[in-house]
Tab-separated table of C-alpha atoms in Angstrom:
chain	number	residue	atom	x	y	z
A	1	UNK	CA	28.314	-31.474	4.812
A	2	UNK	CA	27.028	-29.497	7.610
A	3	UNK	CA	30.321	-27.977	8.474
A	4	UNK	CA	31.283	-26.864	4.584
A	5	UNK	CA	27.819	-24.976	5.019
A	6	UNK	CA	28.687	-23.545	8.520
A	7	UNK	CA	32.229	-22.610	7.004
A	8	UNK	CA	30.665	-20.635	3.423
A	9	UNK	CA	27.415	-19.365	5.855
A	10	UNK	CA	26.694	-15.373	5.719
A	11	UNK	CA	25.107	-12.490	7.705
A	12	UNK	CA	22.896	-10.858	6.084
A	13	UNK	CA	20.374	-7.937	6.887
A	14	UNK	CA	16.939	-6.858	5.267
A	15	UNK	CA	15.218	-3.554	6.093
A	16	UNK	CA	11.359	-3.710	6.273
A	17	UNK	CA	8.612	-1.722	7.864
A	18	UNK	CA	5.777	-4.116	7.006
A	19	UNK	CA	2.809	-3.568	8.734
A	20	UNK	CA	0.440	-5.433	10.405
A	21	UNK	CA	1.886	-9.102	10.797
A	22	UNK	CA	4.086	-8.526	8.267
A	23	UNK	CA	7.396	-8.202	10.088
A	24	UNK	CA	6.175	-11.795	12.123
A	25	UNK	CA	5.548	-13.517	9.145
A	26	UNK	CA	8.841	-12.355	7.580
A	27	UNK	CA	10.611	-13.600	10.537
A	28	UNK	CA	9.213	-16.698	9.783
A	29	UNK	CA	9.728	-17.007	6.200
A	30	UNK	CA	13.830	-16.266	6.907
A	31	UNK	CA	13.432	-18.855	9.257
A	32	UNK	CA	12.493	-21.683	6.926
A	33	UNK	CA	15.336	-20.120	4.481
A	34	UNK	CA	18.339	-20.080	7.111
A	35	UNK	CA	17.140	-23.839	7.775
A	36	UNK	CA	17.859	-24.520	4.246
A	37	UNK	CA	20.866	-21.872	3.468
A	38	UNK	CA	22.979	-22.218	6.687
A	39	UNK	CA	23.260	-18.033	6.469
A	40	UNK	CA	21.494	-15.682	8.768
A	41	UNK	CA	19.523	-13.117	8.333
A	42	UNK	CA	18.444	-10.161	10.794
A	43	UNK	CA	15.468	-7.656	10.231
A	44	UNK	CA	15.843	-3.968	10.429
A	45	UNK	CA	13.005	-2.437	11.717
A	46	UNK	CA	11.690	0.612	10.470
A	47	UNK	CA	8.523	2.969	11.128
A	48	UNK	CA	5.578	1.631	8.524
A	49	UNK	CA	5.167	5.315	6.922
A	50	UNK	CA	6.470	5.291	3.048
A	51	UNK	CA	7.844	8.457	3.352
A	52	UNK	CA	10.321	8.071	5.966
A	53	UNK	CA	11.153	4.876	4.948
A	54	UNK	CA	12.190	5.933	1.244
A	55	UNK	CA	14.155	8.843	3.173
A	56	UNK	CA	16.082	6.495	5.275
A	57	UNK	CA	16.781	4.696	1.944
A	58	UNK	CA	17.977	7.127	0.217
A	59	UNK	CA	20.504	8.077	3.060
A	60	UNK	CA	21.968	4.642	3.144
A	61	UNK	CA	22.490	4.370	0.024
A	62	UNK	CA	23.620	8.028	-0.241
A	63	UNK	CA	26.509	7.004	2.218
A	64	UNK	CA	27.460	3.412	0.495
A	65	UNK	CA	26.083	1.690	3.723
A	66	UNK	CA	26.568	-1.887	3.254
A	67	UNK	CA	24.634	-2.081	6.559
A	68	UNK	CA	21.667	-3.600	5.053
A	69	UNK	CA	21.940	-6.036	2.133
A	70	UNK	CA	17.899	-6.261	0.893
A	71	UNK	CA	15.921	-3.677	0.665
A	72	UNK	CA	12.151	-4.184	0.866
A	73	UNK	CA	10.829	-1.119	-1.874
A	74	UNK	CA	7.890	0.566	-2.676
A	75	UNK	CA	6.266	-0.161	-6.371
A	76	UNK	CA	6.768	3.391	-7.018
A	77	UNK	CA	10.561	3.834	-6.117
A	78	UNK	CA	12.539	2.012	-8.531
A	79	UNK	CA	13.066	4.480	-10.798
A	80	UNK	CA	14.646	6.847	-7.990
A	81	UNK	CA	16.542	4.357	-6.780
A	82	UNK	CA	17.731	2.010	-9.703
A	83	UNK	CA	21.599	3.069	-9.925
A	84	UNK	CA	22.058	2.286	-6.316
A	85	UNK	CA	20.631	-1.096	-6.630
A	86	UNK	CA	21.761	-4.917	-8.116
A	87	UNK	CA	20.758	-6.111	-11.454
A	88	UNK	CA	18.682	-8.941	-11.303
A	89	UNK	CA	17.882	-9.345	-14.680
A	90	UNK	CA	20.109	-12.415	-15.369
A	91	UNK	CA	19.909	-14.112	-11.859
A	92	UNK	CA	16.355	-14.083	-11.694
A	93	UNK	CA	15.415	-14.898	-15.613
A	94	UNK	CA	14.318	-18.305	-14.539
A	95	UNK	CA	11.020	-17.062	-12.406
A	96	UNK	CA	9.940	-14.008	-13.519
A	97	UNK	CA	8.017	-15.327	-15.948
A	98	UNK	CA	5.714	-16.940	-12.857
A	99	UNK	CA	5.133	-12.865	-12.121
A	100	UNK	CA	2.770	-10.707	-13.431
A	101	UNK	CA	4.202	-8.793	-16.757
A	102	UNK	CA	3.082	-5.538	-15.574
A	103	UNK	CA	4.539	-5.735	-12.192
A	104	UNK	CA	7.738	-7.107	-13.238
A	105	UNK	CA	7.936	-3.877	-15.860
A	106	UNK	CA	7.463	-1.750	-13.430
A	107	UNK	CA	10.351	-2.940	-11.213
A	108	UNK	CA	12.475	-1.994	-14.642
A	109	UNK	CA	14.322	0.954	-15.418
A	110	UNK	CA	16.474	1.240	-18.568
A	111	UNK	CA	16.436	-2.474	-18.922
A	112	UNK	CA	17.667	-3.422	-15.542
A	113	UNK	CA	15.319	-5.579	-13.172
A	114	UNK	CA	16.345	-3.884	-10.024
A	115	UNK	CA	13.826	-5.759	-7.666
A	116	UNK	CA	11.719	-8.359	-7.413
A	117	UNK	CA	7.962	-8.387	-6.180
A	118	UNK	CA	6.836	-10.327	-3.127
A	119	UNK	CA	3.632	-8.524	-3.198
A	120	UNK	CA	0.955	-6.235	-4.756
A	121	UNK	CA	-1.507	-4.213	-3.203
A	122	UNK	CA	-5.070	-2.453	-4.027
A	123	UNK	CA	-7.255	-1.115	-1.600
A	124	UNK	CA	-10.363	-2.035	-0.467
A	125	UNK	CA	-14.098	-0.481	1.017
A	126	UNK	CA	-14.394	-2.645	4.614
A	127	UNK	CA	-17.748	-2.266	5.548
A	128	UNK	CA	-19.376	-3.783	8.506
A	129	UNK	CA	-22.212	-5.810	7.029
A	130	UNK	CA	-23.673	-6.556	9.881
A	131	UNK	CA	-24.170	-2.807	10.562
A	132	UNK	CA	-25.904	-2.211	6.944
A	133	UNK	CA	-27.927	-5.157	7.470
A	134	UNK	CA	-29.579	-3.533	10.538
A	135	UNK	CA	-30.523	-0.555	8.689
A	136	UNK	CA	-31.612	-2.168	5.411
A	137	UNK	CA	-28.571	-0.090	3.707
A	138	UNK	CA	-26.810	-0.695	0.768
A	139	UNK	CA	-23.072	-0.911	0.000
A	140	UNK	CA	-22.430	2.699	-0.819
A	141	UNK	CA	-21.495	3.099	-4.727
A	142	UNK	CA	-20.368	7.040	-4.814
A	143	UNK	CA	-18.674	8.754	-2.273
A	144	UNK	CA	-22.207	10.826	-1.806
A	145	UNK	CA	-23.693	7.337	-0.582
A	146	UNK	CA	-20.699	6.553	1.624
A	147	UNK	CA	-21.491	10.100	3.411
A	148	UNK	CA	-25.296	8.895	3.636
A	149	UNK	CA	-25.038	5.846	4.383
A	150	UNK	CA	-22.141	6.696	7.200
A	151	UNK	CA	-23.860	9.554	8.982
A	152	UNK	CA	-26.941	7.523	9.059
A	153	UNK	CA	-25.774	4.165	10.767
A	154	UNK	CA	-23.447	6.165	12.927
A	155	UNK	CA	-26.200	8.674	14.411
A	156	UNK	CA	-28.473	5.559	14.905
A	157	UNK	CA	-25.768	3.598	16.677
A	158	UNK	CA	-24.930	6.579	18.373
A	159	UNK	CA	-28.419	7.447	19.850
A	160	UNK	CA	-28.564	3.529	20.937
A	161	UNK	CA	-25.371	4.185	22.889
A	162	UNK	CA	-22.771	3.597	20.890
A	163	UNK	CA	-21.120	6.811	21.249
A	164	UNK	CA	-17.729	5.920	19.972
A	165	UNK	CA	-18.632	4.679	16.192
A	166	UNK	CA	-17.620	6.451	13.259
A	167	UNK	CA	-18.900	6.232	9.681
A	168	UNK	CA	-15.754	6.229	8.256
A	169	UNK	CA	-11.511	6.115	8.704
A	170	UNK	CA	-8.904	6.520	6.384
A	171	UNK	CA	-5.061	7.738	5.763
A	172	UNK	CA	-5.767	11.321	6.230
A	173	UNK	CA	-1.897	11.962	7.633
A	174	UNK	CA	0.596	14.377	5.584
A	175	UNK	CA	2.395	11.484	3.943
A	176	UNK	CA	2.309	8.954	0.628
A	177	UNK	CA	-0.465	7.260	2.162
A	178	UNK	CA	-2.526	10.523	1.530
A	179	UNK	CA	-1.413	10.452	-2.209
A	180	UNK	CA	-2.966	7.255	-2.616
A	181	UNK	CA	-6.473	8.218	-1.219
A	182	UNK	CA	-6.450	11.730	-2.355
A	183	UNK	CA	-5.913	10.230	-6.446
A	184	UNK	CA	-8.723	7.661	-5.673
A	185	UNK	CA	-11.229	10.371	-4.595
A	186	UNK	CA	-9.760	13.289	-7.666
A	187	UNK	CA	-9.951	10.827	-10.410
A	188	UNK	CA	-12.695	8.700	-9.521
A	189	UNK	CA	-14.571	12.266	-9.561
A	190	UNK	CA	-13.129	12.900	-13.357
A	191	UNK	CA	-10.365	14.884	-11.980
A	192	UNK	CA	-7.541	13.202	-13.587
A	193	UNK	CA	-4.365	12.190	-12.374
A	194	UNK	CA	-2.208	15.079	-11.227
A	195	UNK	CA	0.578	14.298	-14.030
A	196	UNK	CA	-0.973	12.849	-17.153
A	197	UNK	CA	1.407	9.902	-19.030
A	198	UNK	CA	2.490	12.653	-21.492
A	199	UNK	CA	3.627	14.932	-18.648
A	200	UNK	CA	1.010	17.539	-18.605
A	201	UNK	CA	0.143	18.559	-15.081
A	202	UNK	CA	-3.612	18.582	-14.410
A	203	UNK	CA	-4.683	18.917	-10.820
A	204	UNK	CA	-6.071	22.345	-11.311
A	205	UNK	CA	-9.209	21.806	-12.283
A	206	UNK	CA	-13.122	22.124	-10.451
A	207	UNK	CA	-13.747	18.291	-10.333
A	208	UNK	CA	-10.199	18.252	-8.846
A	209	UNK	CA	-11.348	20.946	-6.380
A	210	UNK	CA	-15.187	19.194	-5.810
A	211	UNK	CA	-13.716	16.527	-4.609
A	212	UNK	CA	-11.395	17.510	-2.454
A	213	UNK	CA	-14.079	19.721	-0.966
A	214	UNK	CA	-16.530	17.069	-0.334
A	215	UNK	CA	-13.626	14.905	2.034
A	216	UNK	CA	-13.253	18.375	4.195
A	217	UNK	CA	-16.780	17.790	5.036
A	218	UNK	CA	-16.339	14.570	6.192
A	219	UNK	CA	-13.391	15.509	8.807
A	220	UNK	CA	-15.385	15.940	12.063
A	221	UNK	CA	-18.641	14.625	11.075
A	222	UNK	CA	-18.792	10.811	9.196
A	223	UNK	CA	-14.516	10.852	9.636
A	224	UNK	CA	-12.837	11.452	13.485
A	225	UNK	CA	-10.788	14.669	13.505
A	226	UNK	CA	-8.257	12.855	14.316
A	227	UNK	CA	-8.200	10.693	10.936
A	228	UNK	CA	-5.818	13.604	9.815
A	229	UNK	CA	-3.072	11.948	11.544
A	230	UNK	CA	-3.865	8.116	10.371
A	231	UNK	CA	-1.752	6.322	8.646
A	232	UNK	CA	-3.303	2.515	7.619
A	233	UNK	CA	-2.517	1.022	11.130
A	234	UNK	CA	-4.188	3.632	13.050
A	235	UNK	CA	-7.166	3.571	10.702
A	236	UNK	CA	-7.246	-0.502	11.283
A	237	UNK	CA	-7.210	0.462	15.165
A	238	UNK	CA	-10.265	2.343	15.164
A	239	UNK	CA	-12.226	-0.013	12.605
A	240	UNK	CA	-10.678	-3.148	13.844
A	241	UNK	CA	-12.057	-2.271	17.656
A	242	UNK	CA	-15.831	-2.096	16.063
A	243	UNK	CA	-15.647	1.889	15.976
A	244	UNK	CA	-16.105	2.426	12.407
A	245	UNK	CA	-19.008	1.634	9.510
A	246	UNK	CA	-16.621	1.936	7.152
A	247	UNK	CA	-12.824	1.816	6.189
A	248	UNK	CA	-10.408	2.022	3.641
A	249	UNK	CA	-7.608	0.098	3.595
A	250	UNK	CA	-4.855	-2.211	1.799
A	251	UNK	CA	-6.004	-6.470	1.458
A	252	UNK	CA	-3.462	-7.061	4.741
A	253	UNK	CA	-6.354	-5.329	7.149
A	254	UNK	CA	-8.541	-8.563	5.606
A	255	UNK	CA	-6.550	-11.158	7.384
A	256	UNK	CA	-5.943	-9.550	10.686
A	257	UNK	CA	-9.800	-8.472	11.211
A	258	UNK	CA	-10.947	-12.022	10.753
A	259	UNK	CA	-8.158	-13.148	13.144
A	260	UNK	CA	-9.248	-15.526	15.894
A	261	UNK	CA	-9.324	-12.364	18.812
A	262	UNK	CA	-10.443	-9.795	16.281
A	263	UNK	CA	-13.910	-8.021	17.798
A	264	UNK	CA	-15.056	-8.094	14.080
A	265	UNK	CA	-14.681	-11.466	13.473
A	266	UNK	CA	-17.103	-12.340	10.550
A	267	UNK	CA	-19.126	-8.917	11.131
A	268	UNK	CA	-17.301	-7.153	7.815
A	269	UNK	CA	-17.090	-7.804	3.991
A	270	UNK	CA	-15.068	-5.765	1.067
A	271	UNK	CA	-16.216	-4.214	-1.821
A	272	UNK	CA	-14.392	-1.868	-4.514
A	273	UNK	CA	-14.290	2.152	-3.233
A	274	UNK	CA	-16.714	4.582	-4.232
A	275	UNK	CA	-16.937	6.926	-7.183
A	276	UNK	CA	-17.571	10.630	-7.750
A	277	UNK	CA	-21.300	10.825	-9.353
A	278	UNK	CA	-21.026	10.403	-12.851
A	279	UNK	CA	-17.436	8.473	-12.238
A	280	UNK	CA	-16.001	5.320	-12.145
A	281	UNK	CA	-14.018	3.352	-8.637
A	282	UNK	CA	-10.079	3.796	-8.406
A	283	UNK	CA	-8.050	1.790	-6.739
A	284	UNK	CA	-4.282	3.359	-6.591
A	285	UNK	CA	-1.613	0.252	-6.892
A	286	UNK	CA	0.500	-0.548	-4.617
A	287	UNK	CA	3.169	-3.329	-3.567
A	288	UNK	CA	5.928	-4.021	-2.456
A	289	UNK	CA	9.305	-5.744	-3.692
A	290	UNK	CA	13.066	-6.453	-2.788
A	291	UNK	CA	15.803	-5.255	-3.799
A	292	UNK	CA	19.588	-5.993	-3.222
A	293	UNK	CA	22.272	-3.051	-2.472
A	294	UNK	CA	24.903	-2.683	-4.767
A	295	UNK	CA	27.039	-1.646	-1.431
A	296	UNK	CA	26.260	-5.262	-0.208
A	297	UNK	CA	28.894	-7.473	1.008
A	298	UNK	CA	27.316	-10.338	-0.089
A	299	UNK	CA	25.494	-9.687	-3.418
A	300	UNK	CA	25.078	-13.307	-4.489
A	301	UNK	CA	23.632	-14.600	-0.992
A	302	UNK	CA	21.604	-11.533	-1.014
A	303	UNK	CA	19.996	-12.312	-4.376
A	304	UNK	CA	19.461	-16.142	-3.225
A	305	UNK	CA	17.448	-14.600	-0.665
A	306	UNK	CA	15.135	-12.289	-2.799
A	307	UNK	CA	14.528	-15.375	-4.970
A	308	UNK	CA	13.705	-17.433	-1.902
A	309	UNK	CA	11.720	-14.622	-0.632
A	310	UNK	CA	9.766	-13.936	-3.980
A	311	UNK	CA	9.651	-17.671	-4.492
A	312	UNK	CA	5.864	-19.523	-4.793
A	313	UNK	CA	6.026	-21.412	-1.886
A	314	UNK	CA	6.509	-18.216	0.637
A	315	UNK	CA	4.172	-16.025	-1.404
A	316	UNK	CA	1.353	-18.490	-1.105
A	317	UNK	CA	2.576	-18.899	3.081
A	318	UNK	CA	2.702	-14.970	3.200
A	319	UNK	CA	-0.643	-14.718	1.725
A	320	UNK	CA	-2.360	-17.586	3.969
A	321	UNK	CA	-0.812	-15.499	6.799
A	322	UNK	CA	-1.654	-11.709	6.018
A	323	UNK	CA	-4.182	-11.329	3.101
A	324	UNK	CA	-1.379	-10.078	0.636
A	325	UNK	CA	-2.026	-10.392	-2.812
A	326	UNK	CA	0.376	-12.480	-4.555
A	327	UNK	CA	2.456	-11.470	-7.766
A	328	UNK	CA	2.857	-15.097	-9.149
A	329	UNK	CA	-0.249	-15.350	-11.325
A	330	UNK	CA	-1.014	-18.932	-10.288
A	331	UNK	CA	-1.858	-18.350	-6.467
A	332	UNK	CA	-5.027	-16.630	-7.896
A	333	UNK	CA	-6.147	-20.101	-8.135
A	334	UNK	CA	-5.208	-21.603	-5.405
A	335	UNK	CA	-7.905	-23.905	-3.608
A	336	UNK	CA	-6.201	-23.022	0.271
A	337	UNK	CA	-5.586	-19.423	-0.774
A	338	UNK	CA	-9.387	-18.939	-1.853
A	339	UNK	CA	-10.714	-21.129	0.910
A	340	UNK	CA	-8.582	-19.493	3.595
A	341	UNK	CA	-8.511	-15.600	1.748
A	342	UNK	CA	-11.032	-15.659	0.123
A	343	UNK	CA	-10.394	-11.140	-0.531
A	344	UNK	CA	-7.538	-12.423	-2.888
A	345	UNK	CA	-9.111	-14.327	-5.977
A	346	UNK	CA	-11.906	-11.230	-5.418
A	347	UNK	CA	-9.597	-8.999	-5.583
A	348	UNK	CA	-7.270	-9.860	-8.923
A	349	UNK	CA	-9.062	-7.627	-11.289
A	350	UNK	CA	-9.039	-4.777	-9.093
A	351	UNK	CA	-5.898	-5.040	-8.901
A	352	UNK	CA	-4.831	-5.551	-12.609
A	353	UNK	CA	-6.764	-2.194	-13.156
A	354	UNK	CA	-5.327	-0.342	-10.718
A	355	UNK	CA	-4.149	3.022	-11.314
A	356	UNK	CA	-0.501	3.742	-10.834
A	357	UNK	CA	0.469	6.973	-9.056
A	358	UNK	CA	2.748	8.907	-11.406
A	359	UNK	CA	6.103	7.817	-10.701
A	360	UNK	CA	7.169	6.471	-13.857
A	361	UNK	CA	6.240	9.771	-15.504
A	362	UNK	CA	7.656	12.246	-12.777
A	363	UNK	CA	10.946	9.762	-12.135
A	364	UNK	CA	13.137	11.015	-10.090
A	365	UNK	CA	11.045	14.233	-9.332
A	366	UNK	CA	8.199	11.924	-7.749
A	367	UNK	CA	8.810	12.144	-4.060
A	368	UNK	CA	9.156	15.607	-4.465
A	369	UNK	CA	5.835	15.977	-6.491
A	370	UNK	CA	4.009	13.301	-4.488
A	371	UNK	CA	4.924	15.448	-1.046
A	372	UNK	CA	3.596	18.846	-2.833
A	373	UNK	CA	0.290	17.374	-3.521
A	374	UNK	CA	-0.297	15.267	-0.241
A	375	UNK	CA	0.278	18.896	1.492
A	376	UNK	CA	-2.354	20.454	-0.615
A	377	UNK	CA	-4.418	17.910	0.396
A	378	UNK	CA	-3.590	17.792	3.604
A	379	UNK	CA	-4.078	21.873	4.272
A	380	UNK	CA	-7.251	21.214	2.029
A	381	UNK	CA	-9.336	18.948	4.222
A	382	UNK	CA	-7.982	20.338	7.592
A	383	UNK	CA	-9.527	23.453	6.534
A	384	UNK	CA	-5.923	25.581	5.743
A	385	UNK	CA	-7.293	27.322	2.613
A	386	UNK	CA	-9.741	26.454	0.081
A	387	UNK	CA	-9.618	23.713	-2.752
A	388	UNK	CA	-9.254	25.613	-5.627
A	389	UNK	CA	-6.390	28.102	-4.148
A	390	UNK	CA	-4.535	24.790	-2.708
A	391	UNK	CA	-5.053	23.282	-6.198
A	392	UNK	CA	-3.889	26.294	-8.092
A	393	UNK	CA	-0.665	27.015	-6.352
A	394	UNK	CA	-0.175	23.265	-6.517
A	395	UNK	CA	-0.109	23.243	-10.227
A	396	UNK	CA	2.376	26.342	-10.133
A	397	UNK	CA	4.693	24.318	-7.811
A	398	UNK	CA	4.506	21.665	-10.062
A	399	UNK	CA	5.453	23.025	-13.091
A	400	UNK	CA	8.064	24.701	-11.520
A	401	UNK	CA	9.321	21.490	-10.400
A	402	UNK	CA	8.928	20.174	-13.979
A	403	UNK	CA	11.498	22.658	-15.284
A	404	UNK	CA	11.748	22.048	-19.324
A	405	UNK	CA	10.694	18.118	-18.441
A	406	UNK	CA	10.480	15.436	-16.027
């Protein structure tokens, strides 16, 4: 028995660039499967930003590499990657139905199921609670009362002698990360959502601008100047260390802050984000899936793994180990998942109302669009023109990009 398995056994690869624990509880997750499978299965390590991972995506698959076999994707890139991908439709119709609808139609373009989620994502306020506490502060509500609330705690902390706390980190870098905070502070403000569902492009406008000009102000004062070259594990550094009142971040940061070492060990809660006065919280939705190469060697072994990946049993082990939230709808009511993660039952309508960034609208044209307005941002809040110009031209480079449609 052993050596029939040994003799039909595969190599196959999978390209991630998880962060936090992720990559170590991968590892162990193809562990368990190449005890039961008899294949192999090696990791391909790649840097944690989006936007050089969808690059180096797109220029395997550009070339036919059947280097990698499983690709772990972005929520947003399926429909710029679909024709170089497997159809799971078929091999997989016996669990999707364990997934949640929405996430599952969002992994589908033109009616082909071209990967399968392992995990969704919406980001969360970490505050330090024992911080507020001190001061008799509230969890801010608005971005105005994140500001307040920041500057006050920090100063105070400060003047006791704790001269390297900030009020607040974040993604600031020039990347997709940005997109995702800069559409949680525009349309939580009543800004909208740079392309409307119909198509229409709508950053232009002064809520748009307000509240892009109220994050410059933090850069330097509540935020380090350096936040404009974070990306989520570099905002985790600085929070997870004790050196922030406030972060935002992804559910993973949950996990590995209450971690047996961590220096804020029981000190922090979560709550949603701010609004804009007069607005409403965003959360922008995120995840992350697998898909299989249609260049792969070994499509069928490579789709056993998704499945295995994707499966209950490793989503529930992947969130007891990281603080991922699970896209199998059962796991929301878990007893060891609530006991041990406790962010993730919290956290299911926040995620189920999440705002999608507009990929499915833009389609192919969305990396391009996405990198357009993260660098108006970007120049924005590092004080490289003014809100409104940025946000103009934006709009113009859009709708050039748009052409006669997207």
């Amino acid at each position: 028995m052993l050596g029939a398995v040994q003799a039909h056994a595969v190599e196959l690869s999978i390209v991630s660039g998880d962060t936090g624990n992720g990559i170590k509880v991968l590892r162990e997750i193809l562990d368990r499967y190449e005890k039961k499978s008899g294949n192999k299965v090696d990791i391909v390590v790649i840097p944690p930003s989006t936007t050089d991972q969808f690059g180096q995506y797109r220029l395997w698959l550009a070339a036919g590499s059947s280097d990698i076999d499983v690709y772990q994707t972005d929520v947003i890139w399926a429909p710029q990657l679909a024709s170089q991908l497997v159809d799971l439709t078929e091999a997989t119709k016996d669990v999707v139905g364990e997934h949640f609808t929405s996430i599952i139609q969002s992994q589908t373009v033109n009616g082909r199921l071209v990967a399968l989620p392992i995990f969704t994502d919406a980001p969360a306020l970490y505050y330090r609670k024992d911080l507020l506490d001190k001061y008799h502060a509230k969890v801010p509500a608005t971005w105005k009362e994140l500001h307040d609330t920041a500057r006050l705690v920090m100063d105070k902390e400060r003047a006791a002698g704790n001269r390297d706390l900030w009020g607040y980190v974040f993604q600031g870098n020039a990347y997709e990360g940005l997109t995702c905070n800069a559409l949680e502070w525009v349309m939580s403000n009543g800004g909208g959502g740079i392309i409307e569902p119909d198509g229409e492009i709508s950053i232009d406008n002064p809520k748009a601008a307000a509240a892009l000009d109220l994050v410059k102000g933090w850069i330097g004062t509540i935020a380090p100047p350096g936040v404009l070259a974070y990306q989520e594990e570099e905002a985790r550094g600085v929070w997870q260390t004790g050196n922030a009142v406030f972060m935002r971040n992804w559910p993973y940061a949950y996990a590995l802050g209450n971690s047996e070492n961590s220096p804020i060990k029981g000190k922090f809660d979560v709550a949603p984000l701010p609004a804009g006065e007069g607005g409403r919280p965003v959360a922008t939705l995120g995840g992350w899936n697998l898909a299989v190469s249609k260049y792969s060697k070994h499509p069928n072994a490579a789709i056993d793994l998704v499945k295995f990946i994707a499966s209950r049993e490793m989503q529930k082990h992947r969130t007891l180990k990281t603080s991922n939230l699970p896209t199998i709808a059962a796991l929301y009511d878990d007893p060891d998942i609530a006991r041990q993660q406790p962010i993730v039952p919290r956290w299911k309508e926040i995620f189920l109302n999440a705002q999608p960034r507009p990929s499915a609208t833009a389609r192919i044209k969305y990396n391009e669009a996405s990198s357009q307005f993260w660098t108006a941002v970007h120049n924005t809040i590092s004080g490289n023109g003014t809100a409104a110009d940025n946000l103009a031209e934006l709009e113009a480079r859009l709708t050039r990009l748009k052409g006669k449609g997207w």
